[in-house]
mmCIF file of C-alpha atoms in Angstrom:
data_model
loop_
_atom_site.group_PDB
_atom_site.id
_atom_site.type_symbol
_atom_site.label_atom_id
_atom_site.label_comp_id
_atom_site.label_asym_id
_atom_site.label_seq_id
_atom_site.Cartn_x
_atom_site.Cartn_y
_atom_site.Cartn_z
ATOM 1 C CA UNK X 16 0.000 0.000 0.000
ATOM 2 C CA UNK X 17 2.874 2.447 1.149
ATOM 3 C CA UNK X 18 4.461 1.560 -2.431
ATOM 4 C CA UNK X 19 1.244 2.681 -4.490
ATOM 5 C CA UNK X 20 0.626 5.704 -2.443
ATOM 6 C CA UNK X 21 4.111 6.548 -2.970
ATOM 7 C CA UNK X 22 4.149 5.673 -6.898
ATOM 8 C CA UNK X 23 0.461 7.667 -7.145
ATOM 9 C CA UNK X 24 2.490 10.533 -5.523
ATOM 10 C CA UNK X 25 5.177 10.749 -8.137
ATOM 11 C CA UNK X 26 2.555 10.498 -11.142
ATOM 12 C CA UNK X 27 0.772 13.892 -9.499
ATOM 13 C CA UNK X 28 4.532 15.363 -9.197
ATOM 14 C CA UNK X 29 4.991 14.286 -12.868
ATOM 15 C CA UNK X 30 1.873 15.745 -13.939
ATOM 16 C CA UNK X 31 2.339 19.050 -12.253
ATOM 17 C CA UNK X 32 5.926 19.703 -13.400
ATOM 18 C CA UNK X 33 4.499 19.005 -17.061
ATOM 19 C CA UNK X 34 1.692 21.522 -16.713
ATOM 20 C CA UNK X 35 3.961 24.075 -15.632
ATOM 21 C CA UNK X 36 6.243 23.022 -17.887
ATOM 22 C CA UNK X 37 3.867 23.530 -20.728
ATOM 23 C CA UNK X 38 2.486 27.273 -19.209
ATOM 24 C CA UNK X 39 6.085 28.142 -19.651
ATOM 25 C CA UNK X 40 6.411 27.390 -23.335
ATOM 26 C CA UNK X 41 3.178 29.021 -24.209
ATOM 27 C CA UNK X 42 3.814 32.746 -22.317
ATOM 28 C CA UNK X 43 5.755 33.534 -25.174
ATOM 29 C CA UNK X 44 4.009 32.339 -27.883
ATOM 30 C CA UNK X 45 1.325 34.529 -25.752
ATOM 31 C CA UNK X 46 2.903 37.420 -25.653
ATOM 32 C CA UNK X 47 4.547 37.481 -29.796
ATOM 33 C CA UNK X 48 0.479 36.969 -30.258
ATOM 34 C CA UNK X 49 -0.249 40.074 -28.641
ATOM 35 C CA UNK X 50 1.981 42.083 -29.745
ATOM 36 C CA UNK X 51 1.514 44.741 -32.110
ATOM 37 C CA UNK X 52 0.894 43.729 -36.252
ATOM 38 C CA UNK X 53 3.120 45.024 -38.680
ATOM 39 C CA UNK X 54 2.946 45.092 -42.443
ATOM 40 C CA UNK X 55 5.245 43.078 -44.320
ATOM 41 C CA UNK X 56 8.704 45.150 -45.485
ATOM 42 C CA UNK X 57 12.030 45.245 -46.940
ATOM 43 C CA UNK X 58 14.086 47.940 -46.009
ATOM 44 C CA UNK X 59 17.413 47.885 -47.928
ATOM 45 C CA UNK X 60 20.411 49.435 -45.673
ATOM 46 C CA UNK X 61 23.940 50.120 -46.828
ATOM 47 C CA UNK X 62 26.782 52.145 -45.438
ATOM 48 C CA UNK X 63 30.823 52.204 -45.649
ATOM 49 C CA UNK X 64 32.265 52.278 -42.557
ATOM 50 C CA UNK X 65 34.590 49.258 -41.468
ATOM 51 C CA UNK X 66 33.077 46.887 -38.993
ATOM 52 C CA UNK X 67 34.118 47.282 -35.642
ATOM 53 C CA UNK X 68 33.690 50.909 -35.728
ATOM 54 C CA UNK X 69 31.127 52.225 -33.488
ATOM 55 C CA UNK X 70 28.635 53.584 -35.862
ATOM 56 C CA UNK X 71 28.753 50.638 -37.724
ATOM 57 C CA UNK X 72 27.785 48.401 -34.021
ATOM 58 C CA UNK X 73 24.924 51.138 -33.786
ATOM 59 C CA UNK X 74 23.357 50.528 -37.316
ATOM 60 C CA UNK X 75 24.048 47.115 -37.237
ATOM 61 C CA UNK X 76 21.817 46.569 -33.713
ATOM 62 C CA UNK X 77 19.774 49.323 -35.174
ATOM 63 C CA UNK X 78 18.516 46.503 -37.649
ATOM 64 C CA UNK X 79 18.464 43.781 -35.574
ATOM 65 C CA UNK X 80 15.661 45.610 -33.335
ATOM 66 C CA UNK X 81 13.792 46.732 -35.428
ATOM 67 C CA UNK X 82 13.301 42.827 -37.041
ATOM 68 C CA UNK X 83 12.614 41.609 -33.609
ATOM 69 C CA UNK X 84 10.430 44.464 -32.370
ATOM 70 C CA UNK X 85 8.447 43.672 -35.648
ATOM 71 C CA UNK X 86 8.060 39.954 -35.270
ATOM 72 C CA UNK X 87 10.319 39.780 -38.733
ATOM 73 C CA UNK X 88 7.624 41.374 -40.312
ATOM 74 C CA UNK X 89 10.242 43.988 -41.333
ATOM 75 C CA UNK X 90 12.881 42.961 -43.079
ATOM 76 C CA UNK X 91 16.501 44.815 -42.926
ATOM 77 C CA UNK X 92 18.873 43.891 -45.541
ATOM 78 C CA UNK X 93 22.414 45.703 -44.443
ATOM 79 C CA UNK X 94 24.950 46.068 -47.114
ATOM 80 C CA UNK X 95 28.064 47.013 -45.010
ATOM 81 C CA UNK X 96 31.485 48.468 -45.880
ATOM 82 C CA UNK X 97 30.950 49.838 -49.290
ATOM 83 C CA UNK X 98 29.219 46.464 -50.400
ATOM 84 C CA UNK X 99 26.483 47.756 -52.247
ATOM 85 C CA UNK X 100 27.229 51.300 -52.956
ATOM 86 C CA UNK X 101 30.517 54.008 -52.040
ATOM 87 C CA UNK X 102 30.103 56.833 -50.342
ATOM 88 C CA UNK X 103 30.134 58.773 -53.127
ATOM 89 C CA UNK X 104 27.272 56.955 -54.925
ATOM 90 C CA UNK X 105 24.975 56.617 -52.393
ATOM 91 C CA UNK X 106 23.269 59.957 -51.867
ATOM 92 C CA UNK X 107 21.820 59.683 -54.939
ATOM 93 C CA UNK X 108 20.789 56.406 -55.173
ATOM 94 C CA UNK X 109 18.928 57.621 -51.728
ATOM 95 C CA UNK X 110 17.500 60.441 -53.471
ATOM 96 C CA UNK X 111 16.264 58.193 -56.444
ATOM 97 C CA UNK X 112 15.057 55.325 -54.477
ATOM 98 C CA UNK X 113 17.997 53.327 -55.385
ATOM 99 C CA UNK X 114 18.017 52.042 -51.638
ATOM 100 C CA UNK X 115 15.751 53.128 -49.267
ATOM 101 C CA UNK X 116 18.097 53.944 -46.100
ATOM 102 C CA UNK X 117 21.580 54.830 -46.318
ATOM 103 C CA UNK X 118 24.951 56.385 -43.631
ATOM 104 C CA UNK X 119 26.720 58.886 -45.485
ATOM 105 C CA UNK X 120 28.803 61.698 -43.585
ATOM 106 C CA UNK X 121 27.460 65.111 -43.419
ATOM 107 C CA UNK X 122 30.599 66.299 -45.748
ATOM 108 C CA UNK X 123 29.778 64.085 -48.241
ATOM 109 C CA UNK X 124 26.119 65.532 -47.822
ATOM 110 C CA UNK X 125 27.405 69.125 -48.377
ATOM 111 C CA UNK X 126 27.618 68.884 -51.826
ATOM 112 C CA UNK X 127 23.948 68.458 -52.163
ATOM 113 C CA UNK X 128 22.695 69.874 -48.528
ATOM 114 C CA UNK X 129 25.227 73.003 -48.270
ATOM 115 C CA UNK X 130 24.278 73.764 -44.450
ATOM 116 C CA UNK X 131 25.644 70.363 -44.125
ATOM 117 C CA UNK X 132 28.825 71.645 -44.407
ATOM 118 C CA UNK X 133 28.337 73.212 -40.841
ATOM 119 C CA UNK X 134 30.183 70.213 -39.273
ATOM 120 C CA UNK X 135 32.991 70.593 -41.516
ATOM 121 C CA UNK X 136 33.128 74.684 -40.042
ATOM 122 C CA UNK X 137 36.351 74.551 -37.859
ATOM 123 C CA UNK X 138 35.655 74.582 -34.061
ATOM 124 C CA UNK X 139 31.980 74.381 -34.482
ATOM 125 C CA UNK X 140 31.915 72.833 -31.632
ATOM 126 C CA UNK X 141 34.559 71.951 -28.577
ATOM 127 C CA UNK X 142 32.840 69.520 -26.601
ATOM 128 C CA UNK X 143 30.823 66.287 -26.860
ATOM 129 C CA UNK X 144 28.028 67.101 -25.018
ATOM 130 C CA UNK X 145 27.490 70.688 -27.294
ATOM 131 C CA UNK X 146 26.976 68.374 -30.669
ATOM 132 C CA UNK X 147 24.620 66.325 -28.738
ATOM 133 C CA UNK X 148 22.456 69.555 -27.467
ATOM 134 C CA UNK X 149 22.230 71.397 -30.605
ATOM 135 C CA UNK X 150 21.305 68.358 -32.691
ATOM 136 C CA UNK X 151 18.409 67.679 -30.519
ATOM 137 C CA UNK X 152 17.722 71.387 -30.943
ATOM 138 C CA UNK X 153 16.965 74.404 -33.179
ATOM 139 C CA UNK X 154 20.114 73.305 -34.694
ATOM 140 C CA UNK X 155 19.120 70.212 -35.997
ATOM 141 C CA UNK X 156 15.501 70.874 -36.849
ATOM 142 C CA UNK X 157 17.091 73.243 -39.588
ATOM 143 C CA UNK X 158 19.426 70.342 -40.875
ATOM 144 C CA UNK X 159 16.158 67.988 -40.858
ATOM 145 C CA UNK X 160 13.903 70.231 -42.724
ATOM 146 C CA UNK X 161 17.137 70.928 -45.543
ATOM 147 C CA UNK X 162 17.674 67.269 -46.108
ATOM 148 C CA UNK X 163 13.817 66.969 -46.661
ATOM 149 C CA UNK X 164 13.966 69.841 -48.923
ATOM 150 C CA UNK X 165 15.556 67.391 -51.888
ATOM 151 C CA UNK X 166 13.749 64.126 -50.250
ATOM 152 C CA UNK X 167 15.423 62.588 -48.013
ATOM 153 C CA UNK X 168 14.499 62.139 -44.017
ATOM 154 C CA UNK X 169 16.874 62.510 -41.369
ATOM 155 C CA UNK X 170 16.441 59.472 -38.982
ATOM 156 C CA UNK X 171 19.463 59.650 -36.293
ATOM 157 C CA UNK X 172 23.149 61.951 -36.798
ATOM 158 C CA UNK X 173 25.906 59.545 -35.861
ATOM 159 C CA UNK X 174 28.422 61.058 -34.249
ATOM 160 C CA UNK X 175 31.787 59.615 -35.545
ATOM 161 C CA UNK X 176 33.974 62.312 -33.120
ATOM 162 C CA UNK X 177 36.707 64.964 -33.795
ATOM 163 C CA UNK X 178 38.932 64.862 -36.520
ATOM 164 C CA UNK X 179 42.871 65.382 -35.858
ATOM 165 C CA UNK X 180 46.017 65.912 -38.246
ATOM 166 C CA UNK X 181 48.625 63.007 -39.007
ATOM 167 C CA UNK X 182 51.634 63.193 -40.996
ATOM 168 C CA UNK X 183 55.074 61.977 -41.344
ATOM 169 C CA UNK X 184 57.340 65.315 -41.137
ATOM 170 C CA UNK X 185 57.084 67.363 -38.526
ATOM 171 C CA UNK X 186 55.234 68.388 -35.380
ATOM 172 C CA UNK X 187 52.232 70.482 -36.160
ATOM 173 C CA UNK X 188 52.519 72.551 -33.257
ATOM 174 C CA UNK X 189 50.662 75.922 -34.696
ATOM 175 C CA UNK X 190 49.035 77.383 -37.824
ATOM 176 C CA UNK X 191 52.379 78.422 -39.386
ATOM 177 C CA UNK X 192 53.439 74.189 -39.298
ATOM 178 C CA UNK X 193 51.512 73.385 -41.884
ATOM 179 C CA UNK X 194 53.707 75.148 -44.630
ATOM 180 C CA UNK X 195 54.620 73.426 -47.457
ATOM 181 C CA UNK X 196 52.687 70.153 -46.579
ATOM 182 C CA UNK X 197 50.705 68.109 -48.510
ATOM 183 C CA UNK X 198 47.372 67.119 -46.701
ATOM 184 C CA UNK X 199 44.683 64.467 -48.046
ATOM 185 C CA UNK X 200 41.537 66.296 -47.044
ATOM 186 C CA UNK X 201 38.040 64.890 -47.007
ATOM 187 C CA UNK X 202 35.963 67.594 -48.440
ATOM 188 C CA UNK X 203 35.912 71.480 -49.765
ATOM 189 C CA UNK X 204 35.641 73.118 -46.666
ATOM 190 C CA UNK X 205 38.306 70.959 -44.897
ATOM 191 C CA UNK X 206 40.183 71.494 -48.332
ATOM 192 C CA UNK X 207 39.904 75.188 -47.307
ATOM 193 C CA UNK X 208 41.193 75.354 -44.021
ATOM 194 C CA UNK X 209 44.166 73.186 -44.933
ATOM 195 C CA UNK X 210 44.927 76.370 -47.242
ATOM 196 C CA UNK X 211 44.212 78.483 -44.908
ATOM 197 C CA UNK X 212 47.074 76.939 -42.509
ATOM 198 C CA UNK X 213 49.352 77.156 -45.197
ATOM 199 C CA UNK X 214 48.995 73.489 -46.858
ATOM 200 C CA UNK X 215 47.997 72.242 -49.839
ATOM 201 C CA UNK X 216 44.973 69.830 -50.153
ATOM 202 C CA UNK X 217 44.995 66.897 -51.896
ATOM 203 C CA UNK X 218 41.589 64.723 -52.602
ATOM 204 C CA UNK X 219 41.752 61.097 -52.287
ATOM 205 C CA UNK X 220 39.808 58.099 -50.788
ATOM 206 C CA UNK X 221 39.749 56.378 -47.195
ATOM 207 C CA UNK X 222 41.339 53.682 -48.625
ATOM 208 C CA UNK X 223 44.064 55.146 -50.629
ATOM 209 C CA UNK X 224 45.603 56.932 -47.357
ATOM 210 C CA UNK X 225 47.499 54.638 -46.076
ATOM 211 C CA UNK X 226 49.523 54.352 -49.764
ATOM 212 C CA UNK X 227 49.775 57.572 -50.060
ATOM 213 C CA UNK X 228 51.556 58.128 -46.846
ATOM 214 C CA UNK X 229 53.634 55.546 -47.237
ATOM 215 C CA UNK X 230 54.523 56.442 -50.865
ATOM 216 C CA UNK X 231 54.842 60.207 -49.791
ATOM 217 C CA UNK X 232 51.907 61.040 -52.666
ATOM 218 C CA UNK X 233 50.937 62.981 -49.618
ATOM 219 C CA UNK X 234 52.726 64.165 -46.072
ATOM 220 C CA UNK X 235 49.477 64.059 -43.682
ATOM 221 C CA UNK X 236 45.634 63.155 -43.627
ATOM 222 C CA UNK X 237 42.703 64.815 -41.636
ATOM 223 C CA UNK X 238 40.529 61.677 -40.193
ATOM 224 C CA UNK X 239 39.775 60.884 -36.799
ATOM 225 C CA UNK X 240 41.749 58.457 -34.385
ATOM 226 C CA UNK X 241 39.298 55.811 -34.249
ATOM 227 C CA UNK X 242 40.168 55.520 -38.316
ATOM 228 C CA UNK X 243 43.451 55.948 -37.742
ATOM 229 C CA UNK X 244 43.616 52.916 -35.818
ATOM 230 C CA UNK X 245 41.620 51.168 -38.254
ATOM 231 C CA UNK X 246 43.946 52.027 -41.001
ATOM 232 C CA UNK X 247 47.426 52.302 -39.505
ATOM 233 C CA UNK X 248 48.068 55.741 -39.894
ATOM 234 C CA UNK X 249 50.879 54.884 -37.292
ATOM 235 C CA UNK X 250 52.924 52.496 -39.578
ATOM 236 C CA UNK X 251 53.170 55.407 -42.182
ATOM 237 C CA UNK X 252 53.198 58.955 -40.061
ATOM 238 C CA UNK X 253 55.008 59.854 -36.895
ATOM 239 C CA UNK X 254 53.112 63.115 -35.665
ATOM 240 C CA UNK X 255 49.634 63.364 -34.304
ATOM 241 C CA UNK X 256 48.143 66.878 -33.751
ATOM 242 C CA UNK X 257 44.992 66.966 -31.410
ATOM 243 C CA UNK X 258 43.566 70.009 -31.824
ATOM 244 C CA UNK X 259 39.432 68.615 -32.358
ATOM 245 C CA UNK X 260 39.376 70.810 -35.235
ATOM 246 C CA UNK X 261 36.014 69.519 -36.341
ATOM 247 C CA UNK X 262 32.885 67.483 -35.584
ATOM 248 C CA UNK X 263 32.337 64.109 -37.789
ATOM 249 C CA UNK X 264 28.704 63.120 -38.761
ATOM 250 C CA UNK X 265 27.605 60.268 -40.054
ATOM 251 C CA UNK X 266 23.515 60.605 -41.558
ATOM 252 C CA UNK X 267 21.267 58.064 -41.336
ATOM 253 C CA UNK X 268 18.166 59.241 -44.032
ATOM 254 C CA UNK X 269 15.688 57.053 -45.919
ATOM 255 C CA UNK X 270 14.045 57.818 -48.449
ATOM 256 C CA UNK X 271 11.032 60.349 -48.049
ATOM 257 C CA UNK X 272 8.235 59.521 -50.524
ATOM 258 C CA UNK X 273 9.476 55.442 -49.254
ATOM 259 C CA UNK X 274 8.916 57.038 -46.011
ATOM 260 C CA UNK X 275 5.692 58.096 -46.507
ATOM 261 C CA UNK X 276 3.952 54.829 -47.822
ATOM 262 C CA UNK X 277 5.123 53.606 -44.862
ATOM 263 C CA UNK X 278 2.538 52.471 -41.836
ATOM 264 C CA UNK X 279 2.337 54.999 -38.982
ATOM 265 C CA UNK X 280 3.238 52.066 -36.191
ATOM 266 C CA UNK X 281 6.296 51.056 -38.585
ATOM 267 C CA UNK X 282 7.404 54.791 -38.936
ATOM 268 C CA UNK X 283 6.956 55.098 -35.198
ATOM 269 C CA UNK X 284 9.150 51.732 -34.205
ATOM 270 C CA UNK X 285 11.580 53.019 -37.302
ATOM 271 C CA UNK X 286 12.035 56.441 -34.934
ATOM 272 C CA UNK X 287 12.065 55.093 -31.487
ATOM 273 C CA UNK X 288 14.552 52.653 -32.374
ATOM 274 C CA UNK X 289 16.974 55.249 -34.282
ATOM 275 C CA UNK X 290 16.522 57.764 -31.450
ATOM 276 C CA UNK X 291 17.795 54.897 -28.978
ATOM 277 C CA UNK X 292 20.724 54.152 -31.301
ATOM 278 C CA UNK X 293 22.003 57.920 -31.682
ATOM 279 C CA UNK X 294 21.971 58.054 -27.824
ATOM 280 C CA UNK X 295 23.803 54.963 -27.846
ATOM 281 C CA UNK X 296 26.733 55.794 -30.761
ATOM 282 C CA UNK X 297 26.928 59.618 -28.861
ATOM 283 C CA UNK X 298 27.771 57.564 -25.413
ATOM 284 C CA UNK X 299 30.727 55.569 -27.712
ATOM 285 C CA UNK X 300 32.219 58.197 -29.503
ATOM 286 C CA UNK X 301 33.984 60.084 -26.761
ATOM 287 C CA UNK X 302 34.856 56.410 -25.004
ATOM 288 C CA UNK X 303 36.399 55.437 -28.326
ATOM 289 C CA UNK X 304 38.388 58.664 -29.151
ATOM 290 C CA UNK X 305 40.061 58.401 -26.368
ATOM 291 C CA UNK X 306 40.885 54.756 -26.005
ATOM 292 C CA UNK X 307 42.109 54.886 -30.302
ATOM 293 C CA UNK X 308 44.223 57.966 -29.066
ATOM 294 C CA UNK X 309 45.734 56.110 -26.439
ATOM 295 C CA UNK X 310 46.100 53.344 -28.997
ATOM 296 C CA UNK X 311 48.492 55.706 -31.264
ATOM 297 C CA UNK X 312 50.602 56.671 -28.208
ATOM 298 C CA UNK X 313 51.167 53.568 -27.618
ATOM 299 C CA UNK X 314 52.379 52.230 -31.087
ATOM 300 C CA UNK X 315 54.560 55.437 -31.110
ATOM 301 C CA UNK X 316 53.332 58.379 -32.540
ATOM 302 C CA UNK X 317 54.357 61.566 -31.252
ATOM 303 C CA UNK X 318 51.219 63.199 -30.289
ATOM 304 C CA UNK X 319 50.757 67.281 -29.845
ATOM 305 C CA UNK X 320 47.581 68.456 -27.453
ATOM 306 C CA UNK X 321 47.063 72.184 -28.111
ATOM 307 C CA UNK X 322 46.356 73.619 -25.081
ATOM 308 C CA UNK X 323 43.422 75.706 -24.661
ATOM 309 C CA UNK X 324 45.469 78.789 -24.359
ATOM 310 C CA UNK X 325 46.717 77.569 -28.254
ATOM 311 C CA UNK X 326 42.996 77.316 -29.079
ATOM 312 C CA UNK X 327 42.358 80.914 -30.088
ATOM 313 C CA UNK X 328 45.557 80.797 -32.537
ATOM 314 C CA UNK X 329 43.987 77.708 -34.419
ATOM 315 C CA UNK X 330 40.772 79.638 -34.295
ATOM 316 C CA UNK X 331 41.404 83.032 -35.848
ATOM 317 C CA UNK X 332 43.618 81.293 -38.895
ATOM 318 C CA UNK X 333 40.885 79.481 -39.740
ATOM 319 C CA UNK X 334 37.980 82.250 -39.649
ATOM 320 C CA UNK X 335 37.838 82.188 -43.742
ATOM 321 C CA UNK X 336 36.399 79.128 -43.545
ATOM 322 C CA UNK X 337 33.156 80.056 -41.717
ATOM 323 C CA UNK X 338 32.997 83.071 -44.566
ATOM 324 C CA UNK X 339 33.232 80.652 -47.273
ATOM 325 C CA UNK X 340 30.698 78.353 -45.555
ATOM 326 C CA UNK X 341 28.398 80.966 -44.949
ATOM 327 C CA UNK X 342 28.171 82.242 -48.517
ATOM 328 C CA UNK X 343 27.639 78.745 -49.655
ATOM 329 C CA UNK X 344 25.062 77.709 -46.820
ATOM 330 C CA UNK X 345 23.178 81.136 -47.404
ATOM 331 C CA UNK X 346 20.007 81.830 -45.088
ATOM 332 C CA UNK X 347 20.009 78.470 -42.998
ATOM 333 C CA UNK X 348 23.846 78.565 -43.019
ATOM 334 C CA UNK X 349 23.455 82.186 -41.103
ATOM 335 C CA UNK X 350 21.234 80.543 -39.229
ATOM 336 C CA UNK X 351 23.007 77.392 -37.893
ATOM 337 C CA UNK X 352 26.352 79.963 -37.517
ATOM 338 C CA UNK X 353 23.970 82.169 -35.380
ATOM 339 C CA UNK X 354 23.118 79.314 -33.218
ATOM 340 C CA UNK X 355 26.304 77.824 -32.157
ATOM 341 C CA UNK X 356 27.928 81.246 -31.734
ATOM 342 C CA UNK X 357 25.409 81.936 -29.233
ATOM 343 C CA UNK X 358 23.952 84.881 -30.843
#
C-alpha cells in the first residue's frame, strides 16, 4: 500500500511539473500573439564604414531591433562596408530610391545639402556634449527640414567624433606648421582650411591613405583616431596633432516619398529605435576617441595636445572658412552659424 501511495504521488509530481512546464512554453508564444501587427517590409540598408567601428555596431543593432520588435515582419537587408554602394554613390541612389536607407557623412552631404557643411566649419563645436544639445535642438531641426527639402528624411546623426592631423614630417605645433605640406583632405571646406594653414589639399579616398603616406603622394591626412587605428596611420606617419578641429557626422536618411507609404506604427518603431541608437553611438564616440588615441601613443606616434590657451591661434587662422561656408550655406547657413555662436 505504502508503495502505491508513494508511486500515485510521483505520477501527481509528474503531472504538475508538465503543466507548468507547458504554461512556460506558451507565455511567449502569448505574448509574440499580442503584440503589435506590422505590415510586411524590406528595407534595404547600406553604409561604408569598417566593422568594428562604433557607428557601424549602432546601425548594425539598429537593424536587428527593429526585425525583432516587428516579429520579422520587417525585413533589414544591411549592405556594409561599401558592399552595395561608395560613399560617393549613395546619396543619390537615396534620393532616387535606389536604396531606401543609407549612412553617409554630413561632408559628403554638403555637396547636395550646403548647411551640411556646418560640421565641416572649424571649431563648431569643442565639446561632446554641445553636438549632442544642438542636434536635438533648433540646430538640428534646420538640418532635418534641408535634407527633406531634396527628399530625403533625417532618422538619427551619428556622431563619428573629432577629426585630428597626421603626418610623417614634422610636429604640427601651430598654424604656421603646416607650410609646405601636402594634406589628403576629405571635403571642400576641410580642403579650405588646410589652405588656410598654409597646406595644400589633396583629394583622395579612405582607402588610398594609407599608400599615399607611405609612398609620400601625400605628407598628412585629416581623419579621426578611431580611423586611424583602423587604417594604420601609425605604420606610415610619426606626428599626431589633437587640436578637435572639427565634428564628424555620419547621416542616417531614408528615403522620403518610401517614407511616406510607410505604416504609422512602422514609422513610429523606425524612430524610437533610431533615437535609442544615436543616444547609444553619442555615449561611444567620446569612449572610443580616447581609447584609439591612447592606442596611437602607444604604437609610437608623437602626439601634440594644443592647449586651450593655443585654441584661439587655431581659431582666428581658420575664420575664412566660416565666410566661405556661410556664402555657400546662405540663409540656414546664417542661421546654424547664429546658433552655435550663441547669438
Amino acid at each position: 500500500m505504502k508503495k502505491l501511495r508513494y508511486f500515485s504521488f510521483l505520477l501527481l509530481l509528474t503531472g504538475v511539473i508538465l503543466l507548468a512546464c507547458s504554461n512556460g512554453d506558451e507565455t511567449p508564444k502569448e505574448t509574440e500573439a499580442s503584440g503589435e501587427e506590422y505590415e510586411p517590409a524590406t528595407i534595404r540598408l547600406a553604409y561604408n564604414l569598417p566593422s568594428g567601428h562604433h557607428i557601424s555596431e549602432g546601425i548594425e543593432e539598429f537593424a536587428k531591433k527593429i526585425e525583432e520588435k516587428s516579429n520579422g515582419q520587417i525585413d533589414m537587408q544591411i549592405f556594409a562596408n561599401g558592399q552595395l554602394l561608395s560613399d560617393t554613390d549613395m546619396n543619390q541612389s537615396l534620393l532616387t530610391g535606389g536604396v531606401e536607407m543609407g549612412m553617409n557623412s554630413s561632408t559628403i552631404w554638403s555637396s547636395t545639402v550646403p548647411a551640411m557643411g556646418i560640421f565641416d566649419v572649424p571649431y563648431v563645436f569643442e565639446a561632446y556634449e554641445e553636438a549632442g544639445e544642438a542636434l536635438n535642438g533648433e540646430f538640428g531641426d534646420i538640418l532635418r527640414s534641408e535634407m527633406e527639402d531634396v527628399g530625403v528624411k533625417v532618422l538619427m546623426f551619428g556622431d563619428y567624433g573629432f577629426g585630428q592631423f597626421a603626418n610623417n614630417k614634422r610636429p604640427l605645433e601651430s598654424p604656421e606648421d603646416f607650410r609646405g605640406l601636402k594634406i589628403r583632405s576629405v571635403g571642400t571646406l576641410p580642403s579650405e582650411l588646410i589652405q588656410a594653414y598654409g597646406a595644400s589639399p589633396v583629394f583622395m579616398g579612405g582607402g588610398e591613405v594609407y599608400m599615399g603616406l607611405q609612398r609620400q603622394t601625400v605628407d598628412g591626412a585629416t581623419s579621426g583616431t578611431t580611423a586611424m587605428v583602423q587604417r594604420s596611420y601609425d605604420e606610415v606617419t610619426d606626428y599626431l596633432t589633437i587640436n578637435n578641429y572639427t565634428y564628424f557626422e555620419f547621416i542616417l536618411g531614408v528615403n522620403q516619398e518610401f517614407w511616406n507609404d510607410l505604416p504609422e506604427n512602422t514609422q513610429t518603431l523606425i524612430e524610437e529605435t533610431a533615437n535609442e541608437t544615436e543616444e547609444w553611438i553619442r555615449q561611444q564616440t567620446k569612449l572610443e576617441d580616447e581609447r584609439t588615441l591612447q592606442v596611437l601613443k602607444d604604437r609610437g606616434m608623437e602626439v601634440y595636445e594644443v592647449t586651450d590657451d593655443e585654441l584661439d591661434i587655431w581659431k582666428e587662422a581658420a575664420m575664412p572658412v566660416w565666410e566661405i561656408f556661410e556664402e555657400e550655406a546662405g540663409e540656414a547657413g546664417s542661421e546654424l552659424l547664429d546658433i552655435v555662436d550663441g547669438e
